[in-house]
Amino acid sequence: MWYRPLFSSKLCYCRKYYTWTNALRLHSYSKPLIGNSFSRSALLLSFKKMSVFTSQLNPITGKMEWELQPENYDFQQEVARSAYADMLHDKERNDKYYEGLRKSIADLRRRGQEVHVLDIGTGTGLLSMMAVACGADSVTACEAFYPMAECARKQIIKNCCADKVRLVAKRSTELEVGPGRDMERKANLLVAEVFDTELIGEGAVETYRHARDFLLTEDALLVPSEGTVYAQVVESKMLQRWNRLQPMKKSSVDGTDKDVLVSIPRSVEECPGAAAVHDLQLSQVPLKWFTPISKPLPVFWFDWSGRKRDIYCDETTRIKFQTQASGVCDAVLMWWDLRMDQDGEVMLSCAPYWAHPDVVDRPKRSSEDIPWRDHWMQAVYYLPQPYNVEEDKSLTLLSMHDEYSLWFNIQGDLSEEVCEDRPVCECGLHIVSSRTRLGQLNDPRRIKKYIQVLEKHITPGSICLTLGDSCLMAIAAAKLGARHVYVTEGPSTKKVMQEFIRVNNVQNKVTILPADISDISPEQLMAPVSIVFSEPFFTTSLLPWHSLYCWYMRNSGLHLIADGAVSLPCAVTIWGLPVQFRDLWKIRAPLHQCNGFKMDIFDNLIAKACEEADDKVEPQPLWEYPAKAKGHPVELLKIDLSTSIPDNPVSSSGSVTLPEAGIINGLALWVDWHMTKDLEDTFSTGPVEPVLLNQNVSWDVYTRQGIYLLKQHVNISDQEHKLFYSTIFQPNDGTIKFEFQIKV
Ligand code: SAH
Ligand code: ZN
């Protein structure tokens, strides 16, 4: 459900990476804001030995370093921050597994067989307990992740299923079959929920191949029995913003080529992009963002028994389709469904609402018509090259998968050579930039604001210093007429920046400095810096305020900056908004029970881990998660960035009366960067339209905002309630702590 095989390159992008990273910040780098020895970290559990690795991006060499953690490594954070709770809140999933089990066990009984179940990846033990309730004679529940196996053991005892279930804390591929071993005999029913957004990303191919060969009888039934992957080719300039860099134009939106301020190197333009899946809530993507070029096409079919059809580790399929529109094939949208029983009466689909089989016939549909889930989303795969087509032409979609990932390509006619290899970034930019970051670099709203600010200040005599990762505003500043621009880049972003400098012909005007500018002496610059421009973004920024790092960076270069120099941004405001999340609250809410089985031990595990986490705020791309405003934005803390870093904490607290607006279950948090004191120069990472009470908020889609979930949902109806807030920024370690309380 939520961990990935070792060394999967998907880690760089997939949602869960950020979840882990956030959790691991507590373990591996507890100082998000200060110092320049930032590390990107990820947690990996080796499939083989259950060893724990954390990885760090060495800022000096730019290489990933893997570190084996001690055996008593605390996993609680990972469990708490994983999608586990949300998965168990997924009623449709639970019900359909239950139904699949019920039908399959009845089938086996009709055959006159005893029922011996294997539950691979039992998690909390839920599916094993369901099998017992459906009358299974015996169940072997295996779970590779030790802390969950422990939880399952206790939960199974609590639900009085222990006499029928044998728990084995092992990966299924290590199970031994035979009298006195892990499994007395081969199982004739396999239930497993080892799927992720990409279906096979959690290792389902190997898990099922091995089960067929070693753990199951020849006529075993499987729940689910089959899986189908669907793909739809689309044109989408909006989705491409997360993948392919566009030239930066001065009049950003509809400028002509003459307006191009920053050109893109060919290596970047022609790069096939990042191999990694872009997982997202497709039902939240506005329909106007894309034009379908194909219908949804079934591209892969997995028979999990491996008997009707082998389960391949590598596969290519070719599906012919008629184009529905002329345009550019930019990307492929992907989702899958599972056949839960043997005959296809119980289907579980992850399709977005506009393609969902349960609602596809309704004239009016919305994301609210289908069950919400976050543990399985949908995905976008960018084609290695955009492909131009006319309407009503015949094209072929090539779909490829290996053991863990999918990728796609388009073929016009059969004589055309098409690359079937997994796309790999060749330019470097996709390696060092997250999708969020690529989106920012393409975001007309940001670009416009930055250019507006630079234009106000740059004169022919300006010496600029730009801070940020892959900060293309350095090139823009040179083109806008600055005398010289110094840009700081770490070793991993330096090469790409050099390319940008070359193609934009500003070699004489732009100089790259190392990310640590404290060692640079003033003599190395042609004159003291008169404008410091920080683009508030760093590859290590998970929460919006992590980009305060630019302040620390600037502080380390004070000796290079002239008295009276202009500092952009000059201040930052942290905002909070009381909201009612339509669904997102489920990721931390206790379950109490699932389908009649007690879940208190699991609930306690999550609650304890959340309690121990000193960071109550986590990043989420809020445009994907509908939330209604239940008040007005509250200014929580304003920090003046024009000074040097203070010694003492900066804090603020207060209270506001909340309007009568129903349920509040959390707060959304973001920052406004005040580039100058002029209001029109403020750039917000929060709402992009005015916030209206009880209306859904429209968020900046190129930022992960912060969320703070209330333990108790509050209903504001008859009595007057107040929101009490307190925010403390500790300059010495760069942490920001939030406290919220809603009281009568
Ligand atoms: N079956 C539970 C949990 C599903 S989450 C439920 O439906 O609620 C998937 C779980 O499978 C994770 O806990 C993961 O650790 C485990 N897992 C995945 N592949 C496995 C394998 N091959 N052997 C054992 N456990 C596995
Ligand atoms: Zn690239």
Coordinates of N, CA, C and O in Angstrom, one line a residue, residues 336-467:
W336 N -6.8 1.9 -13.0 CA -7.0 0.5 -13.2 C -8.3 0.0 -12.4 O -8.8 0.7 -11.7
D337 N -8.7 -1.2 -12.8 CA -9.7 -1.8 -11.9 C -9.4 -3.2 -11.6 O -8.5 -3.9 -12.1
L338 N -10.1 -3.8 -10.6 CA -9.8 -5.1 -10.1 C -11.2 -5.9 -10.2 O -12.2 -5.3 -9.9
R339 N -11.0 -7.1 -10.6 CA -12.2 -8.0 -10.6 C -12.1 -8.8 -9.3 O -11.1 -9.5 -9.1
M340 N -13.0 -8.6 -8.4 CA -12.8 -9.1 -7.0 C -13.2 -10.6 -6.9 O -12.7 -11.3 -6.0
D341 N -14.1 -11.0 -7.7 CA -14.6 -12.4 -7.6 C -14.1 -13.1 -8.9 O -13.4 -12.6 -9.7
Q342 N -14.6 -14.3 -9.1 CA -14.2 -15.1 -10.3 C -14.9 -14.7 -11.5 O -14.4 -14.8 -12.6
D343 N -16.2 -14.3 -11.4 CA -17.0 -14.1 -12.6 C -17.3 -12.6 -12.9 O -18.0 -12.3 -13.8
G344 N -16.6 -11.7 -12.2 CA -16.7 -10.3 -12.6 C -18.0 -9.6 -12.1 O -18.3 -8.5 -12.7
E345 N -18.7 -10.1 -11.1 CA -19.9 -9.4 -10.6 C -19.4 -8.3 -9.7 O -20.1 -7.3 -9.5
V346 N -18.3 -8.5 -9.0 CA -17.8 -7.5 -8.1 C -16.6 -6.8 -8.6 O -15.5 -7.4 -8.7
M347 N -16.8 -5.6 -9.1 CA -15.6 -4.9 -9.7 C -15.3 -3.7 -8.8 O -16.2 -3.0 -8.3
L348 N -14.0 -3.4 -8.7 CA -13.5 -2.2 -8.0 C -12.7 -1.3 -8.9 O -11.7 -1.7 -9.4
S349 N -13.3 -0.2 -9.2 CA -12.6 0.7 -10.2 C -12.0 1.9 -9.6 O -12.6 2.6 -8.7
C350 N -10.8 2.3 -10.1 CA -10.2 3.5 -9.6 C -10.3 4.6 -10.6 O -9.6 5.6 -10.6
A351 N -11.2 4.5 -11.6 CA -11.4 5.5 -12.6 C -11.8 6.8 -12.1 O -12.5 6.9 -11.0
P352 N -11.4 7.9 -12.7 CA -11.9 9.3 -12.3 C -13.4 9.3 -12.6 O -13.9 8.5 -13.4
Y353 N -14.1 10.3 -12.0 CA -15.6 10.2 -12.1 C -16.1 10.3 -13.6 O -17.1 9.6 -13.9
W354 N -15.3 11.0 -14.5 CA -15.8 11.1 -15.8 C -15.6 9.8 -16.6 O -16.1 9.7 -17.8
A355 N -14.9 8.8 -16.1 CA -14.8 7.6 -16.8 C -15.2 6.4 -15.9 O -14.9 5.3 -16.3
H356 N -15.8 6.7 -14.8 CA -16.1 5.6 -13.8 C -17.3 4.8 -14.3 O -18.4 5.4 -14.5
P357 N -17.1 3.5 -14.3 CA -18.2 2.6 -14.8 C -19.5 2.8 -14.0 O -20.6 2.7 -14.6
D358 N -19.4 3.1 -12.8 CA -20.7 3.2 -11.9 C -21.5 4.5 -12.2 O -22.7 4.5 -11.9
V359 N -20.8 5.5 -12.8 CA -21.6 6.7 -13.0 C -21.5 7.3 -14.4 O -22.0 8.3 -14.7
V360 N -20.9 6.5 -15.3 CA -20.5 7.0 -16.6 C -21.8 7.3 -17.4 O -21.8 8.2 -18.3
D361 N -22.9 6.7 -17.1 CA -24.2 6.9 -17.9 C -24.9 8.2 -17.3 O -25.9 8.6 -18.0
R362 N -24.5 8.7 -16.2 CA -25.3 9.8 -15.7 C -25.0 11.1 -16.5 O -23.8 11.3 -16.8
P363 N -26.0 11.9 -16.8 CA -25.7 13.1 -17.6 C -24.9 14.1 -16.8 O -24.0 14.8 -17.4
K364 N -25.1 14.2 -15.5 CA -24.3 15.1 -14.7 C -23.5 14.3 -13.7 O -24.1 13.5 -12.9
R365 N -22.2 14.5 -13.7 CA -21.4 13.8 -12.8 C -20.4 14.7 -12.1 O -20.0 15.7 -12.7
S366 N -19.9 14.3 -10.9 CA -18.8 15.1 -10.3 C -18.0 14.1 -9.4 O -18.4 13.0 -9.3
S367 N -16.9 14.7 -8.9 CA -16.1 13.9 -8.1 C -16.8 13.3 -6.8 O -16.4 12.4 -6.2
E368 N -17.9 14.0 -6.5 CA -18.6 13.5 -5.3 C -19.4 12.3 -5.5 O -19.9 11.7 -4.6
D369 N -19.6 11.9 -6.8 CA -20.4 10.7 -7.1 C -19.7 9.4 -6.9 O -20.3 8.3 -7.0
I370 N -18.4 9.4 -6.7 CA -17.6 8.2 -6.6 C -16.8 8.2 -5.3 O -16.6 9.3 -4.7
P371 N -16.5 7.1 -4.7 CA -15.8 7.0 -3.4 C -14.5 7.8 -3.5 O -13.8 7.7 -4.5
W372 N -14.1 8.4 -2.4 CA -12.8 9.1 -2.4 C -11.8 8.2 -1.8 O -12.1 7.4 -0.9
R373 N -10.6 8.2 -2.3 CA -9.5 7.5 -1.7 C -8.2 8.2 -2.0 O -8.1 8.8 -3.1
D374 N -7.3 8.1 -1.1 CA -6.0 8.7 -1.4 C -4.9 7.7 -1.6 O -3.8 7.9 -2.1
H375 N -5.1 6.5 -1.0 CA -4.1 5.4 -1.1 C -4.0 4.9 -2.5 O -2.9 4.4 -2.9
W376 N -5.0 5.0 -3.3 CA -4.9 4.7 -4.8 C -5.4 6.0 -5.4 O -6.6 6.4 -5.3
M377 N -4.5 6.6 -6.2 CA -5.0 7.7 -7.0 C -5.0 7.3 -8.5 O -5.2 6.1 -8.8
Q378 N -4.9 8.3 -9.3 CA -4.7 8.0 -10.8 C -3.3 8.5 -11.1 O -2.7 9.2 -10.3
A379 N -2.9 8.3 -12.4 CA -1.6 8.8 -12.7 C -1.5 9.4 -14.1 O -2.4 9.1 -14.9
V380 N -0.5 10.3 -14.2 CA -0.2 10.9 -15.5 C 1.2 10.4 -15.9 O 2.1 10.4 -15.1
Y381 N 1.3 9.9 -17.1 CA 2.6 9.6 -17.7 C 2.8 10.5 -18.9 O 2.0 10.6 -19.8
Y382 N 3.9 11.2 -18.9 CA 4.2 12.2 -20.0 C 4.9 11.4 -21.1 O 5.8 10.5 -20.9
L383 N 4.4 11.7 -22.3 CA 5.1 11.0 -23.5 C 6.5 11.5 -23.7 O 6.7 12.7 -23.4
P384 N 7.4 10.7 -24.1 CA 8.8 11.2 -24.2 C 8.9 12.4 -25.2 O 9.7 13.2 -25.0
Q385 N 8.1 12.4 -26.2 CA 8.0 13.5 -27.1 C 6.5 13.8 -27.4 O 5.8 12.9 -27.7
P386 N 6.1 15.1 -27.5 CA 4.8 15.4 -27.9 C 4.6 14.9 -29.3 O 5.5 14.9 -30.1
Y387 N 3.4 14.4 -29.6 CA 3.1 13.9 -30.9 C 1.9 14.5 -31.5 O 0.8 14.5 -31.0
N388 N 2.1 15.2 -32.7 CA 1.0 15.9 -33.4 C 0.1 15.0 -34.1 O 0.6 14.2 -34.9
V389 N -1.2 15.2 -34.0 CA -2.2 14.3 -34.7 C -3.3 15.1 -35.3 O -3.7 16.2 -34.7
E390 N -3.9 14.6 -36.3 CA -5.2 15.1 -36.9 C -6.3 14.2 -36.3 O -6.1 13.1 -35.8
E391 N -7.5 14.8 -36.4 CA -8.7 14.1 -35.9 C -9.0 12.9 -36.8 O -8.7 12.9 -38.0
D392 N -9.5 11.8 -36.2 CA -10.0 10.6 -36.9 C -8.8 9.9 -37.7 O -9.0 9.5 -38.8
K393 N -7.7 9.9 -37.1 CA -6.6 9.1 -37.7 C -6.3 7.9 -36.8 O -6.7 7.9 -35.7
S394 N -5.7 7.0 -37.4 CA -5.4 5.7 -36.7 C -4.0 5.8 -36.1 O -3.0 6.1 -36.8
L395 N -3.9 5.6 -34.8 CA -2.6 5.7 -34.1 C -2.5 4.4 -33.2 O -3.5 3.7 -33.0
T396 N -1.2 4.1 -32.8 CA -1.0 3.0 -31.9 C -0.4 3.5 -30.6 O 0.5 4.3 -30.6
L397 N -1.1 3.0 -29.5 CA -0.5 3.4 -28.2 C 0.3 2.2 -27.7 O -0.1 1.0 -27.7
L398 N 1.6 2.5 -27.5 CA 2.5 1.4 -26.9 C 2.5 1.6 -25.4 O 2.8 2.6 -24.9
S399 N 2.2 0.5 -24.7 CA 2.2 0.5 -23.3 C 3.3 -0.5 -22.8 O 3.3 -1.7 -23.3
M400 N 4.1 -0.1 -21.9 CA 5.2 -1.0 -21.5 C 5.1 -1.1 -19.9 O 4.7 -0.1 -19.3
H401 N 5.5 -2.2 -19.4 CA 5.7 -2.3 -18.0 C 6.9 -3.2 -17.7 O 7.2 -4.1 -18.4
D402 N 7.6 -2.9 -16.5 CA 8.6 -3.8 -16.0 C 8.0 -4.4 -14.7 O 6.7 -4.4 -14.6
E403 N 8.8 -4.7 -13.8 CA 8.2 -5.3 -12.5 C 7.4 -4.3 -11.7 O 6.6 -4.7 -10.9
Y404 N 7.8 -3.1 -11.8 CA 7.2 -2.1 -10.9 C 6.6 -0.9 -11.5 O 5.9 -0.1 -10.8
S405 N 6.9 -0.6 -12.8 CA 6.4 0.7 -13.3 C 5.9 0.5 -14.7 O 6.1 -0.5 -15.4
L406 N 5.1 1.5 -15.1 CA 4.6 1.6 -16.5 C 5.1 2.8 -17.2 O 5.6 3.7 -16.6
W407 N 5.1 2.7 -18.6 CA 5.4 3.9 -19.4 C 4.8 3.7 -20.8 O 4.4 2.6 -21.1
F408 N 4.7 4.8 -21.5 CA 4.0 4.8 -22.8 C 4.7 5.5 -23.9 O 5.5 6.3 -23.6
N409 N 4.2 5.2 -25.1 CA 4.7 5.9 -26.3 C 3.7 5.8 -27.4 O 2.8 5.0 -27.3
I410 N 3.8 6.7 -28.4 CA 2.8 6.7 -29.5 C 3.5 6.3 -30.8 O 4.7 6.7 -31.0
Q411 N 2.8 5.5 -31.6 CA 3.4 5.2 -32.9 C 2.3 5.6 -34.0 O 1.2 5.3 -33.8
G412 N 2.8 6.4 -35.0 CA 1.9 6.8 -36.1 C 1.6 5.7 -37.0 O 0.6 5.0 -36.9
D413 N 2.5 5.4 -37.9 CA 2.3 4.2 -38.7 C 3.4 3.1 -38.4 O 4.4 3.4 -37.8
L414 N 3.1 1.9 -38.9 CA 3.9 0.8 -38.4 C 5.4 0.9 -38.8 O 6.3 0.3 -38.3
S415 N 5.7 1.8 -39.9 CA 7.1 1.9 -40.3 C 7.9 2.8 -39.4 O 9.1 2.8 -39.4
E416 N 7.1 3.5 -38.5 CA 7.8 4.5 -37.6 C 8.5 3.7 -36.5 O 8.0 2.8 -35.9
E417 N 9.8 4.1 -36.3 CA 10.5 3.5 -35.2 C 10.1 4.1 -33.9 O 10.0 5.4 -33.8
V418 N 9.8 3.4 -32.9 CA 9.4 3.9 -31.6 C 10.2 3.4 -30.5 O 10.5 2.2 -30.4
C419 N 10.6 4.2 -29.6 CA 11.4 3.8 -28.5 C 10.6 3.1 -27.4 O 9.5 3.6 -27.0
E420 N 11.0 1.9 -27.1 CA 10.2 1.2 -26.0 C 10.9 1.2 -24.7 O 10.4 0.6 -23.7
D421 N 12.0 1.9 -24.6 CA 12.7 2.0 -23.3 C 12.0 3.0 -22.4 O 11.4 3.9 -22.8
R422 N 12.3 2.8 -21.2 CA 11.7 3.6 -20.1 C 12.4 5.0 -20.3 O 13.6 5.1 -20.4
P423 N 11.6 6.1 -20.4 CA 12.2 7.4 -20.5 C 13.1 7.8 -19.3 O 12.7 7.5 -18.2
V424 N 14.2 8.3 -19.6 CA 15.1 8.8 -18.5 C 15.5 10.2 -18.8 O 15.8 10.5 -20.0
C425 N 15.6 11.0 -17.8 CA 16.0 12.4 -18.0 C 17.4 12.4 -18.4 O 18.3 11.9 -17.8
E426 N 17.6 13.2 -19.5 CA 19.0 13.3 -20.1 C 19.6 14.7 -19.8 O 20.7 14.9 -20.0
C427 N 18.7 15.6 -19.4 CA 19.2 17.0 -19.3 C 19.6 17.4 -17.9 O 20.3 18.3 -17.7
G428 N 19.2 16.6 -16.9 CA 19.5 16.9 -15.5 C 18.5 17.7 -14.8 O 18.3 17.5 -13.5
L429 N 17.7 18.5 -15.5 CA 16.7 19.4 -14.8 C 15.6 18.5 -14.1 O 15.2 18.8 -13.0
H430 N 15.2 17.5 -14.8 CA 14.1 16.6 -14.2 C 14.6 15.8 -13.1 O 13.8 15.3 -12.3
I431 N 15.9 15.6 -13.0 CA 16.5 14.9 -11.9 C 16.5 15.7 -10.6 O 16.2 15.3 -9.5
V432 N 16.9 17.0 -10.8 CA 17.0 17.8 -9.6 C 15.7 18.5 -9.2 O 15.6 19.1 -8.1
S433 N 14.8 18.6 -10.1 CA 13.5 19.3 -9.8 C 12.4 18.4 -9.6 O 12.2 17.4 -10.4
S434 N 11.6 18.6 -8.6 CA 10.4 17.9 -8.4 C 9.3 18.4 -9.4 O 9.5 19.4 -10.0
R435 N 8.2 17.6 -9.5 CA 7.2 18.1 -10.4 C 6.6 19.5 -9.9 O 6.3 20.3 -10.7
T436 N 6.5 19.6 -8.6 CA 6.1 20.9 -8.1 C 7.0 22.0 -8.6 O 6.5 23.1 -9.0
R437 N 8.3 21.8 -8.5 CA 9.2 22.8 -8.9 C 9.1 23.1 -10.4 O 9.1 24.2 -10.9
L438 N 9.0 22.0 -11.3 CA 8.9 22.3 -12.7 C 7.6 23.1 -13.0 O 7.6 24.0 -13.8
G439 N 6.5 22.8 -12.2 CA 5.3 23.6 -12.4 C 5.6 25.0 -12.0 O 5.1 25.9 -12.8
Q440 N 6.3 25.3 -11.0 CA 6.6 26.7 -10.6 C 7.4 27.4 -11.7 O 7.1 28.6 -12.0
L441 N 8.4 26.7 -12.3 CA 9.2 27.3 -13.3 C 8.4 27.7 -14.6 O 8.8 28.5 -15.4
N442 N 7.2 27.0 -14.7 CA 6.4 27.2 -15.9 C 5.2 28.1 -15.5 O 4.3 28.4 -16.4
D443 N 5.0 28.5 -14.3 CA 3.8 29.1 -13.8 C 3.8 30.6 -14.2 O 4.5 31.4 -13.7
P444 N 2.9 31.0 -15.1 CA 2.8 32.4 -15.6 C 2.6 33.4 -14.5 O 3.1 34.5 -14.5
R445 N 1.8 33.0 -13.4 CA 1.5 33.9 -12.4 C 2.8 34.3 -11.6 O 3.0 35.5 -11.3
R446 N 3.6 33.3 -11.3 CA 4.9 33.6 -10.6 C 5.8 34.4 -11.4 O 6.4 35.4 -11.0
I447 N 5.9 33.9 -12.7 CA 6.9 34.6 -13.6 C 6.6 36.1 -13.7 O 7.4 36.9 -13.6
K448 N 5.3 36.3 -13.9 CA 4.8 37.7 -14.1 C 5.2 38.6 -12.9 O 5.7 39.7 -13.0
K449 N 4.9 38.0 -11.7 CA 5.2 38.8 -10.5 C 6.7 39.0 -10.3 O 7.1 40.1 -10.0
Y450 N 7.5 38.0 -10.6 CA 9.0 38.1 -10.4 C 9.5 39.2 -11.4 O 10.4 40.0 -11.0
I451 N 9.0 39.1 -12.6 CA 9.6 40.0 -13.6 C 9.2 41.4 -13.3 O 10.0 42.4 -13.3
Q452 N 7.9 41.6 -12.8 CA 7.4 42.9 -12.4 C 8.3 43.5 -11.3 O 8.7 44.7 -11.4
V453 N 8.7 42.7 -10.4 CA 9.5 43.1 -9.3 C 10.9 43.5 -9.7 O 11.5 44.5 -9.4
L454 N 11.5 42.6 -10.5 CA 12.8 42.9 -11.0 C 12.9 44.1 -11.9 O 13.8 45.0 -11.8
E455 N 11.8 44.3 -12.7 CA 11.8 45.5 -13.6 C 11.8 46.8 -12.8 O 12.4 47.8 -13.2
K456 N 11.2 46.7 -11.7 CA 11.1 47.9 -10.8 C 12.4 48.3 -10.3 O 12.7 49.5 -10.0
H457 N 13.3 47.3 -10.1 CA 14.5 47.6 -9.4 C 15.8 47.6 -10.2 O 16.8 48.2 -9.8
I458 N 15.8 46.8 -11.3 CA 17.0 46.7 -12.0 C 17.4 48.0 -12.8 O 16.5 48.5 -13.5
T459 N 18.6 48.4 -12.6 CA 19.2 49.5 -13.4 C 20.4 49.0 -14.1 O 20.9 47.9 -13.7
P460 N 21.0 49.8 -15.0 CA 22.2 49.3 -15.7 C 23.3 49.1 -14.8 O 24.3 48.4 -15.1
G461 N 23.3 49.7 -13.6 CA 24.4 49.5 -12.7 C 24.2 48.4 -11.7 O 25.1 48.1 -10.8
S462 N 23.0 47.7 -11.7 CA 22.7 46.7 -10.7 C 23.7 45.5 -10.7 O 23.9 44.9 -11.7
I463 N 24.1 45.2 -9.5 CA 24.8 43.9 -9.3 C 23.8 43.0 -8.5 O 23.4 43.3 -7.4
C464 N 23.3 41.9 -9.1 CA 22.3 41.1 -8.5 C 22.9 39.8 -8.0 O 23.8 39.3 -8.5
L465 N 22.3 39.4 -6.9 CA 22.6 38.1 -6.4 C 21.2 37.3 -6.3 O 20.3 37.8 -5.7
T466 N 21.1 36.2 -7.0 CA 19.9 35.4 -6.9 C 20.1 34.2 -6.2 O 21.1 33.5 -6.3
L467 N 19.2 33.9 -5.3 CA 19.2 32.7 -4.4 C 18.1 31.8 -4.7 O 16.9 32.3 -4.9

